[in-house]
Coordinates of C-alpha atoms in Angstrom, one line a residue:
M3 CA 69.2 54.4 108.0
N4 CA 67.0 57.7 107.5
K5 CA 68.5 61.1 108.1
L6 CA 67.2 63.0 111.2
R7 CA 67.3 66.6 111.9
L8 CA 70.6 68.5 112.4
P9 CA 70.5 70.4 115.8
I10 CA 72.6 73.2 114.5
G11 CA 72.8 76.0 117.2
N12 CA 70.4 74.0 119.4
Q13 CA 71.8 73.4 122.7
S14 CA 68.2 72.4 124.2
F15 CA 68.2 68.8 125.2
Q16 CA 64.3 69.0 125.3
I17 CA 64.1 70.3 121.7
I18 CA 66.7 68.0 120.4
R19 CA 64.8 64.8 121.8
E20 CA 61.3 66.1 121.0
K21 CA 62.1 67.2 117.3
N22 CA 63.9 64.0 116.5
C23 CA 67.5 65.5 115.9
Y24 CA 70.7 63.5 116.1
Y25 CA 71.7 63.0 119.5
V26 CA 75.0 61.5 120.7
D27 CA 74.3 59.7 124.0
K28 CA 76.8 60.9 126.6
T29 CA 74.4 59.6 129.6
R30 CA 76.8 56.8 130.2
Q31 CA 79.4 59.5 131.3
I32 CA 76.9 61.6 133.0
R33 CA 75.7 58.6 135.1
H34 CA 79.4 58.1 136.1
L35 CA 79.8 61.8 137.0
I36 CA 76.7 61.8 139.2
D37 CA 77.5 58.6 141.0
S38 CA 80.9 59.6 141.6
G39 CA 80.9 63.0 143.4
D40 CA 78.8 66.4 143.9
Y41 CA 80.8 69.4 142.9
Y42 CA 82.5 69.5 139.5
F43 CA 84.3 72.0 137.2
L44 CA 84.8 71.5 133.3
S45 CA 86.7 73.5 130.8
R46 CA 86.0 73.3 127.2
P47 CA 86.5 75.9 124.2
R48 CA 83.6 77.6 122.9
R49 CA 81.0 75.8 120.9
F50 CA 81.9 72.3 122.2
G51 CA 78.5 71.2 123.8
K52 CA 78.9 72.6 127.3
S53 CA 75.5 74.1 127.3
L54 CA 73.9 71.0 125.9
L55 CA 75.6 69.0 128.5
L56 CA 74.0 71.2 131.4
S57 CA 70.7 71.1 129.5
T58 CA 70.8 67.4 129.7
L59 CA 71.8 67.4 133.5
K60 CA 68.8 70.0 134.1
E61 CA 66.1 67.5 132.4
L62 CA 67.6 64.4 134.0
F63 CA 67.4 66.0 137.5
E64 CA 63.9 67.1 136.9
S65 CA 63.1 63.7 135.8
N66 CA 61.7 64.4 132.4
E67 CA 61.7 60.7 131.9
P68 CA 60.2 60.5 128.2
L69 CA 63.2 62.4 126.8
F70 CA 65.5 59.6 128.0
R71 CA 63.7 56.8 126.4
G72 CA 66.5 54.6 124.6
L73 CA 69.4 56.2 126.2
H74 CA 71.9 54.8 128.4
I75 CA 70.8 56.3 131.7
H76 CA 67.1 55.4 131.3
K77 CA 67.1 52.2 133.2
H78 CA 69.7 53.4 135.7
W79 CA 67.7 56.3 137.0
D80 CA 65.2 56.9 139.9
W81 CA 62.5 58.8 138.0
S82 CA 60.3 59.1 141.0
V83 CA 62.4 61.8 142.6
R84 CA 62.5 65.3 141.0
H85 CA 65.2 67.7 142.1
P86 CA 64.7 71.5 141.6
V87 CA 67.6 73.0 139.3
L88 CA 69.0 76.3 139.7
R89 CA 71.0 77.3 136.3
L90 CA 72.8 80.4 135.7
S91 CA 74.2 81.3 132.4
F92 CA 76.5 84.4 131.7
D93 CA 76.0 84.6 128.0
G94 CA 75.3 88.2 127.7
R95 CA 78.0 91.0 127.7
Y96 CA 79.6 92.1 131.1
E97 CA 81.4 95.5 130.9
C98 CA 81.5 96.0 134.8
P99 CA 80.3 94.5 138.0
E100 CA 77.0 96.1 138.2
D101 CA 76.2 94.1 134.8
V102 CA 77.0 90.7 136.6
E103 CA 74.8 91.6 139.4
R104 CA 71.9 92.6 137.4
S105 CA 72.1 89.3 135.3
V106 CA 72.2 87.2 138.3
I107 CA 69.4 88.8 139.9
K108 CA 67.2 88.7 136.8
Q109 CA 68.0 84.9 136.3
L110 CA 67.3 84.1 139.8
G111 CA 63.9 86.0 139.5
I112 CA 62.7 83.9 136.6
I113 CA 63.7 80.7 138.5
E114 CA 61.9 82.0 141.6
R115 CA 58.5 82.8 139.4
N116 CA 58.8 79.3 137.4
A117 CA 59.0 77.5 140.9
G118 CA 55.7 79.3 141.8
L119 CA 57.6 81.0 145.0
A120 CA 56.5 84.4 146.0
E121 CA 58.9 87.2 145.0
A122 CA 61.4 87.9 148.1
P123 CA 64.7 88.9 146.5
G124 CA 67.4 89.9 148.9
N125 CA 69.4 93.2 148.7
T126 CA 72.2 91.7 146.6
A127 CA 72.8 88.8 144.1
Q128 CA 74.5 86.9 146.9
D129 CA 71.8 87.3 149.4
Y130 CA 69.0 86.8 146.7
L131 CA 71.0 83.3 145.7
L132 CA 71.4 82.1 149.5
D133 CA 67.7 82.9 150.0
L134 CA 66.4 81.2 146.9
L135 CA 68.5 77.8 147.6
D136 CA 67.0 77.8 151.1
R137 CA 63.2 78.5 149.8
L138 CA 63.6 76.1 147.0
H139 CA 64.9 73.5 149.2
H140 CA 62.2 73.8 151.8
A141 CA 59.4 74.1 149.0
T142 CA 60.4 70.9 147.4
G143 CA 61.8 68.9 150.2
Q144 CA 64.5 68.1 147.5
Q145 CA 68.0 69.5 147.5
I146 CA 68.9 71.8 144.3
V147 CA 71.0 71.0 141.5
V148 CA 73.0 74.3 140.7
L149 CA 74.5 74.4 137.0
V150 CA 76.7 77.4 136.0
D151 CA 77.3 78.1 132.0
E152 CA 80.0 80.3 130.9
Y153 CA 81.2 81.3 134.5
D154 CA 84.1 83.0 133.3
K155 CA 82.4 85.1 130.5
P156 CA 82.3 88.3 132.7
I157 CA 85.9 88.1 133.2
L158 CA 86.9 87.2 129.6
D159 CA 84.8 90.0 128.2
V160 CA 86.9 92.7 129.9
I161 CA 90.3 90.6 130.0
D162 CA 92.2 93.5 128.1
N163 CA 91.0 95.8 131.1
K164 CA 92.9 94.4 134.0
E165 CA 91.1 96.8 136.5
M166 CA 87.5 95.8 135.5
A167 CA 88.4 92.1 134.9
I168 CA 89.5 92.0 138.5
A169 CA 86.4 93.8 139.7
N170 CA 84.4 91.2 137.7
R171 CA 86.2 88.4 138.8
D172 CA 85.7 89.5 142.6
K173 CA 81.8 90.1 142.0
L174 CA 81.7 86.5 140.8
R175 CA 83.9 84.9 143.7
G176 CA 81.3 86.3 146.0
I177 CA 78.3 84.6 144.1
Y178 CA 80.2 81.3 143.7
G179 CA 81.2 81.3 147.3
I180 CA 77.4 81.2 148.3
I181 CA 77.2 77.7 146.7
K182 CA 79.7 76.1 149.1
G183 CA 78.1 78.0 152.1
A184 CA 74.7 76.6 151.4
A185 CA 76.0 73.0 151.1
E186 CA 73.0 71.6 153.0
H187 CA 70.7 72.8 150.2
V188 CA 72.8 71.5 147.6
R189 CA 72.6 68.1 145.7
F190 CA 74.9 68.5 142.5
V191 CA 77.1 71.1 141.2
L192 CA 78.7 71.4 137.5
V193 CA 80.3 74.7 136.8
T194 CA 81.7 75.2 133.0
G195 CA 83.4 77.6 131.0
V196 CA 86.4 78.1 128.6
S197 CA 89.1 79.0 130.7
M198 CA 90.5 77.4 134.1
F199 CA 90.8 80.4 136.3
S200 CA 92.8 79.4 139.5
K201 CA 91.0 78.4 142.6
V202 CA 92.7 80.7 144.7
S203 CA 91.9 83.8 142.5
L204 CA 88.2 82.8 141.6
F205 CA 87.0 79.7 143.6
S206 CA 88.6 80.6 146.8
D207 CA 85.2 80.2 148.6
L208 CA 84.2 77.2 146.2
N209 CA 87.3 75.2 146.5
N210 CA 85.7 71.8 146.6
L211 CA 85.2 71.9 142.9
N212 CA 86.6 68.5 141.1
N213 CA 88.3 69.7 138.0
I214 CA 87.5 67.3 135.5
S215 CA 88.6 69.0 132.7
L216 CA 91.6 66.7 131.9
D217 CA 90.1 63.6 133.7
P218 CA 90.2 60.7 131.0
N219 CA 87.0 59.5 132.3
Y220 CA 85.5 62.6 130.9
A221 CA 87.6 63.3 127.8
T222 CA 84.8 62.9 125.3
I223 CA 81.9 64.0 127.3
C224 CA 81.7 66.9 125.1
G225 CA 82.3 66.6 121.5
F226 CA 82.2 63.6 119.1
T227 CA 84.5 60.7 118.8
D228 CA 85.1 59.0 115.3
K229 CA 83.1 56.0 116.8
E230 CA 80.1 58.1 117.4
L231 CA 80.5 59.9 113.9
N232 CA 80.3 56.2 112.5
S233 CA 77.4 55.3 114.3
V234 CA 75.0 58.1 115.0
F235 CA 75.6 60.1 111.8
A236 CA 76.2 57.2 109.4
P237 CA 73.5 58.8 107.0
E238 CA 75.2 62.0 106.7
L239 CA 78.8 60.7 105.9
A240 CA 77.8 59.5 102.2
G241 CA 79.6 61.6 99.7
L242 CA 82.1 63.3 102.1
D243 CA 85.8 61.9 102.2
R244 CA 86.2 60.5 105.8
D245 CA 90.0 61.0 105.9
E246 CA 89.4 64.8 105.1
I247 CA 86.8 65.0 107.6
R248 CA 89.2 63.7 110.1
R249 CA 92.1 66.0 108.8
W250 CA 90.1 69.2 108.9
Y251 CA 88.1 68.7 112.3
N252 CA 89.3 65.7 114.1
G253 CA 92.0 66.1 117.0
Y254 CA 90.9 67.8 120.3
N255 CA 92.4 65.6 123.3
W256 CA 91.9 65.8 126.9
L257 CA 93.7 62.7 127.7
G258 CA 91.3 60.3 126.8
D259 CA 92.0 57.2 124.6
E260 CA 89.9 58.9 121.9
K261 CA 90.1 62.3 120.1
V262 CA 87.0 64.4 119.6
Y263 CA 85.6 66.7 116.8
N264 CA 83.9 70.1 117.5
P265 CA 80.4 69.6 117.1
F266 CA 79.8 72.9 115.5
D267 CA 82.2 72.1 112.8
I268 CA 80.6 68.5 112.1
L269 CA 77.1 69.6 112.2
L270 CA 77.7 72.4 109.8
L271 CA 79.7 70.2 107.5
F272 CA 76.7 67.9 107.2
Q273 CA 74.3 70.8 106.2
K274 CA 76.7 72.6 104.0
R275 CA 78.5 69.6 102.5
K276 CA 81.6 71.9 102.0
F277 CA 85.1 71.9 104.0
K278 CA 85.3 75.1 105.9
S279 CA 86.7 76.8 108.9
Y280 CA 83.2 76.8 110.6
W281 CA 84.1 77.0 114.2
F282 CA 87.2 79.4 113.8
E283 CA 84.9 82.0 111.8
T284 CA 82.5 82.2 114.6
G285 CA 85.0 84.6 116.2
T286 CA 88.4 84.4 117.5
P287 CA 89.0 86.9 120.5
T288 CA 91.3 89.8 119.4
F289 CA 93.0 89.6 122.8
L290 CA 94.7 86.6 121.6
L291 CA 96.3 88.3 118.7
T292 CA 97.0 91.3 121.2
L293 CA 98.7 88.7 123.4
M294 CA 101.1 87.6 120.7
M295 CA 102.2 91.1 119.9
D296 CA 102.6 92.1 123.4
S297 CA 104.3 88.9 124.7
N298 CA 106.4 88.3 121.5
I299 CA 104.8 85.2 120.7
S300 CA 105.5 84.0 117.1
L301 CA 104.0 81.2 115.0
L302 CA 107.2 79.4 115.9
D303 CA 106.2 79.3 119.5
L304 CA 103.0 77.7 118.8
E305 CA 105.0 74.8 117.0
K306 CA 104.5 72.0 119.6
P307 CA 105.3 73.9 122.8
R308 CA 106.1 72.0 125.7
V309 CA 104.4 72.9 129.1
S310 CA 104.1 71.3 132.5
E311 CA 100.5 70.5 134.0
S312 CA 100.8 73.4 136.2
E313 CA 101.3 75.8 133.6
L314 CA 98.6 74.5 131.6
S315 CA 96.1 75.3 134.2
K316 CA 97.9 78.5 135.3
F317 CA 95.2 81.3 134.3
D318 CA 94.7 84.4 136.5
V319 CA 94.0 88.0 135.5
N320 CA 97.4 88.9 137.0
N321 CA 99.1 86.2 135.3
I322 CA 97.7 84.8 132.1
G323 CA 99.8 82.1 130.8
S324 CA 100.0 82.4 127.2
M325 CA 100.2 78.8 126.4
A326 CA 97.4 78.0 128.8
L327 CA 95.2 80.5 127.0
F328 CA 95.8 79.0 123.8
F329 CA 95.1 75.3 125.0
Q330 CA 92.1 76.4 127.0
T331 CA 90.6 78.3 124.1
G332 CA 90.9 75.4 121.8
Y333 CA 93.6 76.8 119.3
L334 CA 96.2 74.1 120.8
T335 CA 95.3 70.7 122.3
I336 CA 97.6 68.1 124.0
A337 CA 99.5 65.9 121.6
E338 CA 101.6 64.0 124.0
E339 CA 101.9 63.4 127.7
Q340 CA 105.0 62.6 129.7
H341 CA 105.0 62.0 133.5
K342 CA 107.4 63.4 135.8
E343 CA 108.0 62.8 139.5
M344 CA 106.2 65.9 140.5
D345 CA 104.4 67.0 137.5
S346 CA 103.4 66.0 134.1
I347 CA 105.0 67.6 130.8
Y348 CA 102.6 68.0 127.9
T349 CA 103.5 68.8 124.3
L350 CA 100.8 70.7 122.7
D351 CA 99.9 71.1 118.8
Y352 CA 97.2 72.5 116.5
P353 CA 94.1 70.1 116.9
N354 CA 93.5 69.9 113.3
F355 CA 94.1 71.5 109.8
E356 CA 91.2 74.0 110.2
V357 CA 92.7 75.6 113.3
R358 CA 96.2 75.4 112.1
Q359 CA 95.5 77.3 108.8
S360 CA 93.0 79.6 109.9
L361 CA 95.1 80.8 112.8
T362 CA 97.9 81.6 110.5
R363 CA 95.8 83.5 108.0
W364 CA 94.1 85.4 110.5
L365 CA 97.5 86.6 112.1
F366 CA 98.4 88.1 108.6
E367 CA 94.9 89.8 108.5
F368 CA 95.6 91.4 111.9
L369 CA 98.9 92.5 110.5
E370 CA 97.0 94.1 107.7
Q371 CA 98.5 91.5 105.4
P372 CA 95.6 90.2 103.3
A373 CA 95.5 86.4 103.4
P374 CA 94.9 85.7 99.9
E375 CA 98.0 88.2 99.0
V376 CA 100.1 86.1 101.3
S377 CA 99.1 83.2 99.9
D378 CA 99.8 84.3 96.5
Q379 CA 103.4 85.0 97.7
G380 CA 103.6 81.8 99.4
M381 CA 102.9 80.0 96.1
A382 CA 105.3 82.1 94.2
F383 CA 107.9 80.8 96.8
A384 CA 106.7 77.3 96.1
A385 CA 107.1 77.4 92.4
L386 CA 110.6 79.0 92.9
L387 CA 111.4 76.2 95.2
A388 CA 110.0 73.4 92.7
S389 CA 112.2 75.0 89.9
N390 CA 115.3 75.3 92.4
D391 CA 115.7 79.0 91.2
F392 CA 117.0 80.1 94.6
Q393 CA 118.4 83.3 93.6
A394 CA 114.9 84.4 92.5
F395 CA 113.6 83.0 95.8
A396 CA 116.2 85.4 97.9
G397 CA 114.5 88.2 95.8
Q398 CA 110.9 87.2 96.5
L399 CA 111.8 86.7 100.1
D400 CA 113.2 90.1 100.3
S401 CA 110.2 91.8 98.8
F402 CA 107.9 89.8 101.2
L403 CA 109.8 90.5 104.5
A404 CA 109.9 94.1 103.6
G405 CA 106.0 94.4 103.7
I406 CA 105.7 92.9 107.3
P407 CA 104.9 95.3 109.9
Y408 CA 107.9 95.9 112.1
Q409 CA 105.8 95.7 115.2
W410 CA 104.9 92.1 114.7
L411 CA 107.8 91.1 117.2
G412 CA 109.3 94.8 117.8
E413 CA 112.8 94.5 119.1
N414 CA 112.8 90.8 118.1
A415 CA 112.8 91.9 114.5
R416 CA 116.6 91.7 114.4
K417 CA 116.4 88.0 115.5
E418 CA 116.7 85.1 113.4
S419 CA 113.2 84.0 114.6
W420 CA 111.4 86.9 113.1
Y421 CA 112.7 86.1 109.7
V422 CA 111.9 82.1 110.1
A423 CA 108.5 83.0 111.7
N424 CA 107.3 85.2 108.8
L425 CA 108.5 83.0 106.0
F426 CA 107.1 79.9 107.8
G427 CA 103.7 81.6 108.0
C428 CA 103.7 82.6 104.4
L429 CA 104.4 79.2 103.2
R430 CA 101.8 77.5 105.7
V431 CA 98.9 80.0 104.2
A432 CA 99.9 78.7 100.9
G433 CA 99.0 75.2 102.2
L434 CA 102.6 73.8 101.9
D435 CA 103.7 71.1 104.1
V436 CA 106.2 73.2 106.2
R437 CA 107.7 72.1 109.3
A438 CA 109.4 74.6 112.1
E439 CA 112.4 73.7 114.2
E440 CA 112.6 69.9 113.1
S441 CA 114.7 67.9 115.6
S442 CA 117.5 65.9 114.7
R443 CA 120.1 63.9 117.0
W444 CA 122.3 66.9 117.4
G445 CA 119.9 69.9 116.9
R446 CA 116.9 71.3 115.2
A447 CA 116.6 72.7 111.7
D448 CA 114.9 76.2 111.5
M449 CA 112.2 75.1 108.9
V450 CA 112.0 72.0 106.4
V451 CA 109.6 72.0 103.5
L452 CA 108.3 69.2 101.6
Y453 CA 107.0 70.1 98.1
Q454 CA 106.8 68.4 94.7
N455 CA 108.8 65.4 95.6
Q456 CA 111.7 67.4 97.0
V457 CA 112.8 68.6 100.4
F458 CA 114.2 71.8 101.3
V459 CA 115.9 72.4 104.6
F460 CA 116.5 76.0 105.6
E461 CA 118.9 77.5 108.3
L462 CA 118.7 81.2 108.6
K463 CA 121.4 83.5 110.3
I464 CA 122.0 87.2 110.8
A465 CA 125.6 88.6 110.2
D466 CA 127.4 91.7 109.6
S467 CA 127.2 92.9 106.0
H468 CA 131.1 92.0 105.5
R469 CA 130.4 88.3 106.4
L470 CA 127.0 87.4 104.6
E471 CA 128.5 84.9 102.2
E472 CA 130.7 83.3 104.8
T473 CA 127.6 83.0 107.2
A474 CA 125.4 81.5 104.6
E475 CA 127.9 78.9 103.8
A476 CA 128.1 78.1 107.4
A477 CA 124.5 77.7 107.6
I478 CA 124.5 75.0 105.1
E479 CA 127.4 73.4 107.1
Q480 CA 125.4 73.3 110.2
I481 CA 122.6 71.5 108.1
R482 CA 125.1 68.8 107.2
D483 CA 127.1 68.4 110.2
R484 CA 124.1 68.0 112.4
G485 CA 122.2 65.9 110.2
Y486 CA 119.1 67.9 109.7
V487 CA 118.5 66.0 106.4
D488 CA 119.0 62.5 107.8
K489 CA 115.3 61.9 108.6
Y490 CA 114.2 62.4 105.2
R491 CA 117.0 60.4 103.2
H492 CA 114.5 57.4 103.0
L493 CA 112.1 59.3 100.9
D494 CA 114.7 58.9 98.2
V495 CA 114.0 62.4 96.7
P496 CA 116.3 65.4 96.0
I497 CA 117.0 67.1 99.3
H498 CA 118.3 70.7 99.3
L499 CA 120.3 72.5 101.8
I500 CA 119.3 76.2 101.9
G501 CA 121.4 78.8 104.1
I502 CA 120.2 82.3 104.3
A503 CA 122.1 85.2 105.8
F504 CA 120.4 88.4 106.5
N505 CA 122.5 91.7 107.1
R506 CA 122.6 93.0 110.6
E507 CA 122.7 96.5 109.9
G508 CA 120.1 96.4 107.3
T509 CA 116.3 96.6 108.0
P510 CA 114.2 93.4 107.9
G511 CA 114.3 91.6 104.7
K512 CA 117.1 93.6 103.3
S513 CA 120.6 92.5 102.0
L514 CA 120.5 88.9 102.0
I515 CA 122.7 86.3 100.3
L516 CA 121.2 82.7 99.8
E517 CA 123.2 79.7 98.9
A518 CA 122.0 76.2 98.0
M519 CA 123.4 73.0 97.7
S520 CA 122.0 69.4 97.2
A521 CA 122.5 67.0 99.9

């Protein structure tokens, strides 16, 4: 099989097809989407193929039949009918409602000219949109297909400025409301973006959108499945470790039977032939880390959190659910679903190695702790664990924690979780197999490290200065009594119980006693 062109950075269905690029056929799902309804909403993380999906729909409704030859939908579509398409894309920078207004008016003007209509703009973006929908319908005799790309970007651009975010939201709400009010002119609507702003806050006037973000029927409508990689990209897989590709990039789950890869990662891997954090390095919003600081969210809180379905979709300027934000932006995905009477409960997790490692490293960089230096310290910890030099490990830990900014968790810096989170993050940056809050039948261990055919089970405590040794010993007894090591006995390797006590009166990273015993 011959290699085709890699469509890196190209979100135009027309160009991809005309230039003989690789294309994963999603038209079976697109056909089902169109046959099943008219008004849809889809949320996916950035660079996940949403724009290509909208481009495909545009060419389909405009009946550009040659582009679809060889694809599933070709023999299932009436190519004699051509619908006008009104596509809005918010891919600029929006600092205020006036920016939104200007962008919409400019885009509508381009659509108007391309349709050969006389210029007749209204006084506002809303008036212009309503007028254009009416004139397109009457000029062509066909209802209009409305496609909105990055619908939420004007809000996310200023999410750290609540007043301006609300102003941009209200401006968008007025524009989107026009779409429902002009239902007689509209054939099909698909709105896409990163976040799932509540219908009450943003789509109160367009509340007939069917949210398919967690619909199993469309779980793979964006992104590549394992099967698609094997079939479509078979020529590119030679020389690459298939298991490493899965470990690095697979794992996104929106309740379908199959997990998916981020297309951006896969295409760059095939071009560069090197495993790197391609998607993550395109830009993680600083407001995510600011949220972690302001909300006292540690790395431990991102280790398999459990949230309800309602919490997962809760997103508003006035009430941004932290786990919903991490999920919707692609840093966490669904690992497990449990059904309750009135709601579903989801266990979230990092989708893959790229996101897990990169987010941890970036967090330390944000705290002005260079990731290479943190990684070096993590490897120093690992070497001391491997040699069972636990007293030296204590000294290394004392030095490391002393360098972590106190504002990382503010007042929580005197809690056990502060110590666990920072040691956990350091070991993870170094690439160790480290697991936080591992569950047993009677409780959860603070941290477990598997390294060089040994298991290290940690329990961290805070105590008064005169009770440090007693507390460290009690921590070890807790590990033993609650069976934290039982799930690792089958490995038939040395298991070490490590209790750490920190001085309550001291500053973080000072005055610790560490005891270690073998299980």
